[in-house]
């Protein structure tokens, strides 16, 4: 049984998936790319993003598609925002390279928590995935990414993809 590791995701891949489903969270550029773990569901690798602790996490219910890490003291894990990921789009994240000591300790504690609660995390990922695919629970339909659509589109990902900017083009109609 492998251990969880933290990863970043290729910026272009995130943009591509966001254009498929706008619930896919942006990477936020190189300023603050989000960090997550990778697990497999039905033979597809999924990236599950984590968030640092925030005051509003106290108001989040611990069940459902969001899991509090250590009652929220270590942040949350968003199963609703998990995305299928290609191995070529994973960017290994080395916690030891983090300069900010406080942030580094948070990451080490998050990773330790994830590995200690591996079975619970896998079970929550499966439950969220199953409930979202069932299309019978409104909450999951509202807050979860469209896993089926993202899986289909991820297989067609072109690493040379560049997000298109919508241009307005005025013309004079020909008669």
PDB file of C-alpha atoms in Angstrom:
ATOM      1  CA  UNK A   1       0.000   0.000   0.000  1.00  0.00           C
ATOM      2  CA  UNK A   2       1.480   3.273  -1.142  1.00  0.00           C
ATOM      3  CA  UNK A   3       1.568   6.490   0.782  1.00  0.00           C
ATOM      4  CA  UNK A   4       0.020   9.730  -0.307  1.00  0.00           C
ATOM      5  CA  UNK A   5       2.297  12.396  -1.711  1.00  0.00           C
ATOM      6  CA  UNK A   6       1.635  16.032  -2.554  1.00  0.00           C
ATOM      7  CA  UNK A   7       1.518  17.287  -6.110  1.00  0.00           C
ATOM      8  CA  UNK A   8       0.852  20.418  -8.116  1.00  0.00           C
ATOM      9  CA  UNK A   9      -0.921  20.150 -11.450  1.00  0.00           C
ATOM     10  CA  UNK A  10       0.198  21.530 -14.801  1.00  0.00           C
ATOM     11  CA  UNK A  11      -1.339  24.981 -15.316  1.00  0.00           C
ATOM     12  CA  UNK A  12      -2.417  24.299 -18.915  1.00  0.00           C
ATOM     13  CA  UNK A  13      -4.175  21.086 -17.900  1.00  0.00           C
ATOM     14  CA  UNK A  14      -6.140  22.950 -15.209  1.00  0.00           C
ATOM     15  CA  UNK A  15      -7.183  25.622 -17.738  1.00  0.00           C
ATOM     16  CA  UNK A  16      -8.241  22.918 -20.175  1.00  0.00           C
ATOM     17  CA  UNK A  17     -10.404  21.166 -17.570  1.00  0.00           C
ATOM     18  CA  UNK A  18     -11.822  24.479 -16.308  1.00  0.00           C
ATOM     19  CA  UNK A  19     -13.090  25.137 -19.836  1.00  0.00           C
ATOM     20  CA  UNK A  20     -14.850  21.745 -19.674  1.00  0.00           C
ATOM     21  CA  UNK A  21     -16.337  22.354 -16.203  1.00  0.00           C
ATOM     22  CA  UNK A  22     -16.095  25.756 -14.527  1.00  0.00           C
ATOM     23  CA  UNK A  23     -16.173  24.113 -11.096  1.00  0.00           C
ATOM     24  CA  UNK A  24     -12.568  22.998 -11.644  1.00  0.00           C
ATOM     25  CA  UNK A  25     -10.501  25.256  -9.406  1.00  0.00           C
ATOM     26  CA  UNK A  26      -7.821  27.358 -11.043  1.00  0.00           C
ATOM     27  CA  UNK A  27      -4.193  26.812 -10.092  1.00  0.00           C
ATOM     28  CA  UNK A  28      -3.898  30.521  -9.245  1.00  0.00           C
ATOM     29  CA  UNK A  29      -0.781  30.824 -11.329  1.00  0.00           C
ATOM     30  CA  UNK A  30       2.613  30.291  -9.867  1.00  0.00           C
ATOM     31  CA  UNK A  31       1.710  32.578  -6.965  1.00  0.00           C
ATOM     32  CA  UNK A  32      -0.148  29.875  -5.056  1.00  0.00           C
ATOM     33  CA  UNK A  33      -0.749  26.641  -6.916  1.00  0.00           C
ATOM     34  CA  UNK A  34      -2.926  24.323  -4.968  1.00  0.00           C
ATOM     35  CA  UNK A  35      -1.587  21.136  -3.464  1.00  0.00           C
ATOM     36  CA  UNK A  36      -3.285  17.782  -3.311  1.00  0.00           C
ATOM     37  CA  UNK A  37      -2.983  14.035  -3.214  1.00  0.00           C
ATOM     38  CA  UNK A  38      -3.566  11.488  -5.949  1.00  0.00           C
ATOM     39  CA  UNK A  39      -5.732   8.383  -5.620  1.00  0.00           C
ATOM     40  CA  UNK A  40      -7.444   6.061  -8.098  1.00  0.00           C
ATOM     41  CA  UNK A  41     -11.182   5.647  -8.670  1.00  0.00           C
ATOM     42  CA  UNK A  42     -12.346   2.996 -11.140  1.00  0.00           C
ATOM     43  CA  UNK A  43      -8.871   2.866 -12.648  1.00  0.00           C
ATOM     44  CA  UNK A  44      -8.661   6.653 -13.171  1.00  0.00           C
ATOM     45  CA  UNK A  45      -6.178   8.716 -11.171  1.00  0.00           C
ATOM     46  CA  UNK A  46      -7.792  11.627  -9.358  1.00  0.00           C
ATOM     47  CA  UNK A  47      -6.183  14.666  -7.807  1.00  0.00           C
ATOM     48  CA  UNK A  48      -7.893  15.805  -4.599  1.00  0.00           C
ATOM     49  CA  UNK A  49      -7.043  19.406  -3.629  1.00  0.00           C
ATOM     50  CA  UNK A  50      -6.379  20.518  -0.076  1.00  0.00           C
ATOM     51  CA  UNK A  51      -6.913  23.963   1.378  1.00  0.00           C
ATOM     52  CA  UNK A  52      -5.043  25.620   4.216  1.00  0.00           C
ATOM     53  CA  UNK A  53      -7.102  26.315   7.349  1.00  0.00           C
ATOM     54  CA  UNK A  54      -9.366  29.357   7.129  1.00  0.00           C
ATOM     55  CA  UNK A  55     -11.825  30.842   9.651  1.00  0.00           C
ATOM     56  CA  UNK A  56     -14.812  29.910   7.456  1.00  0.00           C
ATOM     57  CA  UNK A  57     -13.869  26.220   7.695  1.00  0.00           C
ATOM     58  CA  UNK A  58     -15.417  26.219  11.176  1.00  0.00           C
ATOM     59  CA  UNK A  59     -18.817  26.604   9.482  1.00  0.00           C
ATOM     60  CA  UNK A  60     -18.297  23.707   7.062  1.00  0.00           C
ATOM     61  CA  UNK A  61     -19.993  20.456   7.971  1.00  0.00           C
ATOM     62  CA  UNK A  62     -17.498  17.618   8.263  1.00  0.00           C
ATOM     63  CA  UNK A  63     -19.549  15.156   6.202  1.00  0.00           C
ATOM     64  CA  UNK A  64     -20.413  15.198   2.550  1.00  0.00           C
ATOM     65  CA  UNK A  65     -17.997  16.023  -0.245  1.00  0.00           C
ATOM     66  CA  UNK A  66     -15.660  18.131   1.937  1.00  0.00           C
ATOM     67  CA  UNK A  67     -13.581  16.580   4.706  1.00  0.00           C
ATOM     68  CA  UNK A  68     -12.118  18.571   7.565  1.00  0.00           C
ATOM     69  CA  UNK A  69      -8.558  17.611   8.419  1.00  0.00           C
ATOM     70  CA  UNK A  70      -8.144  17.355  12.194  1.00  0.00           C
ATOM     71  CA  UNK A  71     -11.487  19.145  12.803  1.00  0.00           C
ATOM     72  CA  UNK A  72     -10.400  21.832  10.331  1.00  0.00           C
ATOM     73  CA  UNK A  73      -7.208  22.772  12.197  1.00  0.00           C
ATOM     74  CA  UNK A  74      -5.236  21.463   9.208  1.00  0.00           C
ATOM     75  CA  UNK A  75      -7.650  22.726   6.562  1.00  0.00           C
ATOM     76  CA  UNK A  76     -10.016  20.782   4.349  1.00  0.00           C
ATOM     77  CA  UNK A  77      -9.910  18.266   1.526  1.00  0.00           C
ATOM     78  CA  UNK A  78     -12.325  18.973  -1.323  1.00  0.00           C
ATOM     79  CA  UNK A  79     -13.575  15.731  -2.829  1.00  0.00           C
ATOM     80  CA  UNK A  80     -16.148  17.815  -4.689  1.00  0.00           C
ATOM     81  CA  UNK A  81     -13.246  19.495  -6.518  1.00  0.00           C
ATOM     82  CA  UNK A  82     -11.243  16.380  -7.320  1.00  0.00           C
ATOM     83  CA  UNK A  83     -10.281  16.038 -10.955  1.00  0.00           C
ATOM     84  CA  UNK A  84      -9.025  13.203 -13.148  1.00  0.00           C
ATOM     85  CA  UNK A  85      -5.327  13.717 -13.737  1.00  0.00           C
ATOM     86  CA  UNK A  86      -2.833  12.396 -16.224  1.00  0.00           C
ATOM     87  CA  UNK A  87       0.541  11.313 -14.891  1.00  0.00           C
ATOM     88  CA  UNK A  88       2.229  13.655 -17.376  1.00  0.00           C
ATOM     89  CA  UNK A  89       0.432  16.613 -15.737  1.00  0.00           C
ATOM     90  CA  UNK A  90       1.514  15.845 -12.180  1.00  0.00           C
ATOM     91  CA  UNK A  91       4.272  17.983 -10.717  1.00  0.00           C
ATOM     92  CA  UNK A  92       5.879  16.426  -7.669  1.00  0.00           C
ATOM     93  CA  UNK A  93       5.954  18.789  -4.707  1.00  0.00           C
ATOM     94  CA  UNK A  94       8.881  18.632  -2.283  1.00  0.00           C
ATOM     95  CA  UNK A  95       7.845  19.978   1.116  1.00  0.00           C
ATOM     96  CA  UNK A  96      11.490  20.240   2.144  1.00  0.00           C
ATOM     97  CA  UNK A  97      11.987  23.041  -0.404  1.00  0.00           C
ATOM     98  CA  UNK A  98       9.396  25.263   1.319  1.00  0.00           C
ATOM     99  CA  UNK A  99      11.150  28.227   2.972  1.00  0.00           C
ATOM    100  CA  UNK A 100       8.265  29.416   5.192  1.00  0.00           C
ATOM    101  CA  UNK A 101       8.633  27.302   8.358  1.00  0.00           C
ATOM    102  CA  UNK A 102       5.016  27.715   9.471  1.00  0.00           C
ATOM    103  CA  UNK A 103       3.652  26.692   6.060  1.00  0.00           C
ATOM    104  CA  UNK A 104       6.131  23.812   5.855  1.00  0.00           C
ATOM    105  CA  UNK A 105       4.924  22.471   9.228  1.00  0.00           C
ATOM    106  CA  UNK A 106       1.294  22.764   8.096  1.00  0.00           C
ATOM    107  CA  UNK A 107       2.081  20.760   4.946  1.00  0.00           C
ATOM    108  CA  UNK A 108       3.975  18.094   6.900  1.00  0.00           C
ATOM    109  CA  UNK A 109       1.069  17.802   9.340  1.00  0.00           C
ATOM    110  CA  UNK A 110      -1.476  17.637   6.504  1.00  0.00           C
ATOM    111  CA  UNK A 111       0.475  14.895   4.756  1.00  0.00           C
ATOM    112  CA  UNK A 112       0.887  12.935   7.985  1.00  0.00           C
ATOM    113  CA  UNK A 113      -2.858  13.274   8.675  1.00  0.00           C
ATOM    114  CA  UNK A 114      -3.707  12.087   5.149  1.00  0.00           C
ATOM    115  CA  UNK A 115      -1.479   9.035   5.421  1.00  0.00           C
ATOM    116  CA  UNK A 116      -2.811   8.129   8.890  1.00  0.00           C
ATOM    117  CA  UNK A 117      -6.387   8.444   7.604  1.00  0.00           C
ATOM    118  CA  UNK A 118      -5.776   6.782   4.251  1.00  0.00           C
ATOM    119  CA  UNK A 119      -8.725   4.372   4.403  1.00  0.00           C
ATOM    120  CA  UNK A 120     -11.159   7.100   5.431  1.00  0.00           C
ATOM    121  CA  UNK A 121      -9.933   9.345   2.609  1.00  0.00           C
ATOM    122  CA  UNK A 122     -10.304   6.581   0.023  1.00  0.00           C
ATOM    123  CA  UNK A 123     -13.794   5.776   1.322  1.00  0.00           C
ATOM    124  CA  UNK A 124     -14.843   9.456   1.188  1.00  0.00           C
ATOM    125  CA  UNK A 125     -13.509   9.777  -2.356  1.00  0.00           C
ATOM    126  CA  UNK A 126     -15.478   6.681  -3.440  1.00  0.00           C
ATOM    127  CA  UNK A 127     -18.652   7.897  -1.728  1.00  0.00           C
ATOM    128  CA  UNK A 128     -18.433  11.377  -3.259  1.00  0.00           C
ATOM    129  CA  UNK A 129     -17.723   9.915  -6.689  1.00  0.00           C
ATOM    130  CA  UNK A 130     -20.614   7.435  -6.463  1.00  0.00           C
ATOM    131  CA  UNK A 131     -23.110  10.021  -5.164  1.00  0.00           C
ATOM    132  CA  UNK A 132     -22.129  12.582  -7.808  1.00  0.00           C
ATOM    133  CA  UNK A 133     -22.473  10.017 -10.606  1.00  0.00           C
ATOM    134  CA  UNK A 134     -25.869   8.834  -9.338  1.00  0.00           C
ATOM    135  CA  UNK A 135     -27.353  12.283 -10.065  1.00  0.00           C
ATOM    136  CA  UNK A 136     -29.887  11.646  -7.295  1.00  0.00           C
ATOM    137  CA  UNK A 137     -28.536  13.962  -4.589  1.00  0.00           C
ATOM    138  CA  UNK A 138     -28.953  17.689  -5.402  1.00  0.00           C
ATOM    139  CA  UNK A 139     -26.061  18.815  -3.161  1.00  0.00           C
ATOM    140  CA  UNK A 140     -23.593  16.612  -5.031  1.00  0.00           C
ATOM    141  CA  UNK A 141     -24.939  17.741  -8.408  1.00  0.00           C
ATOM    142  CA  UNK A 142     -24.513  21.356  -7.347  1.00  0.00           C
ATOM    143  CA  UNK A 143     -21.049  21.307  -5.766  1.00  0.00           C
ATOM    144  CA  UNK A 144     -19.167  18.453  -7.447  1.00  0.00           C
ATOM    145  CA  UNK A 145     -17.259  18.626 -10.678  1.00  0.00           C
ATOM    146  CA  UNK A 146     -18.759  16.591 -13.504  1.00  0.00           C
ATOM    147  CA  UNK A 147     -16.470  13.590 -13.043  1.00  0.00           C
ATOM    148  CA  UNK A 148     -17.730  11.628 -16.062  1.00  0.00           C
ATOM    149  CA  UNK A 149     -17.332  14.538 -18.469  1.00  0.00           C
ATOM    150  CA  UNK A 150     -13.903  15.434 -17.075  1.00  0.00           C
ATOM    151  CA  UNK A 151     -12.734  11.822 -17.434  1.00  0.00           C
ATOM    152  CA  UNK A 152     -13.805  11.736 -21.094  1.00  0.00           C
ATOM    153  CA  UNK A 153     -12.164  15.087 -21.863  1.00  0.00           C
ATOM    154  CA  UNK A 154      -8.973  14.343 -19.917  1.00  0.00           C
ATOM    155  CA  UNK A 155      -8.276  11.463 -22.308  1.00  0.00           C
ATOM    156  CA  UNK A 156      -8.317  13.970 -25.181  1.00  0.00           C
ATOM    157  CA  UNK A 157      -5.993  16.475 -23.499  1.00  0.00           C
ATOM    158  CA  UNK A 158      -3.431  18.026 -25.812  1.00  0.00           C
ATOM    159  CA  UNK A 159      -0.316  19.180 -23.913  1.00  0.00           C
ATOM    160  CA  UNK A 160       0.026  21.988 -26.457  1.00  0.00           C
ATOM    161  CA  UNK A 161      -3.437  23.280 -25.520  1.00  0.00           C
ATOM    162  CA  UNK A 162      -3.668  27.049 -25.150  1.00  0.00           C
ATOM    163  CA  UNK A 163      -6.892  28.472 -23.681  1.00  0.00           C
ATOM    164  CA  UNK A 164      -8.740  30.514 -26.252  1.00  0.00           C
ATOM    165  CA  UNK A 165      -9.668  34.073 -25.534  1.00  0.00           C
ATOM    166  CA  UNK A 166     -13.078  35.018 -26.853  1.00  0.00           C
ATOM    167  CA  UNK A 167     -12.610  37.769 -29.406  1.00  0.00           C
ATOM    168  CA  UNK A 168     -15.333  40.023 -30.632  1.00  0.00           C
ATOM    169  CA  UNK A 169     -15.126  40.439 -34.367  1.00  0.00           C
ATOM    170  CA  UNK A 170     -17.338  42.894 -36.190  1.00  0.00           C
ATOM    171  CA  UNK A 171     -18.013  42.529 -39.893  1.00  0.00           C
ATOM    172  CA  UNK A 172     -20.280  44.026 -42.523  1.00  0.00           C
ATOM    173  CA  UNK A 173     -22.647  41.420 -43.892  1.00  0.00           C
ATOM    174  CA  UNK A 174     -22.308  40.756 -47.613  1.00  0.00           C
ATOM    175  CA  UNK A 175     -25.426  41.133 -49.729  1.00  0.00           C
TER     176      UNK A 175
END
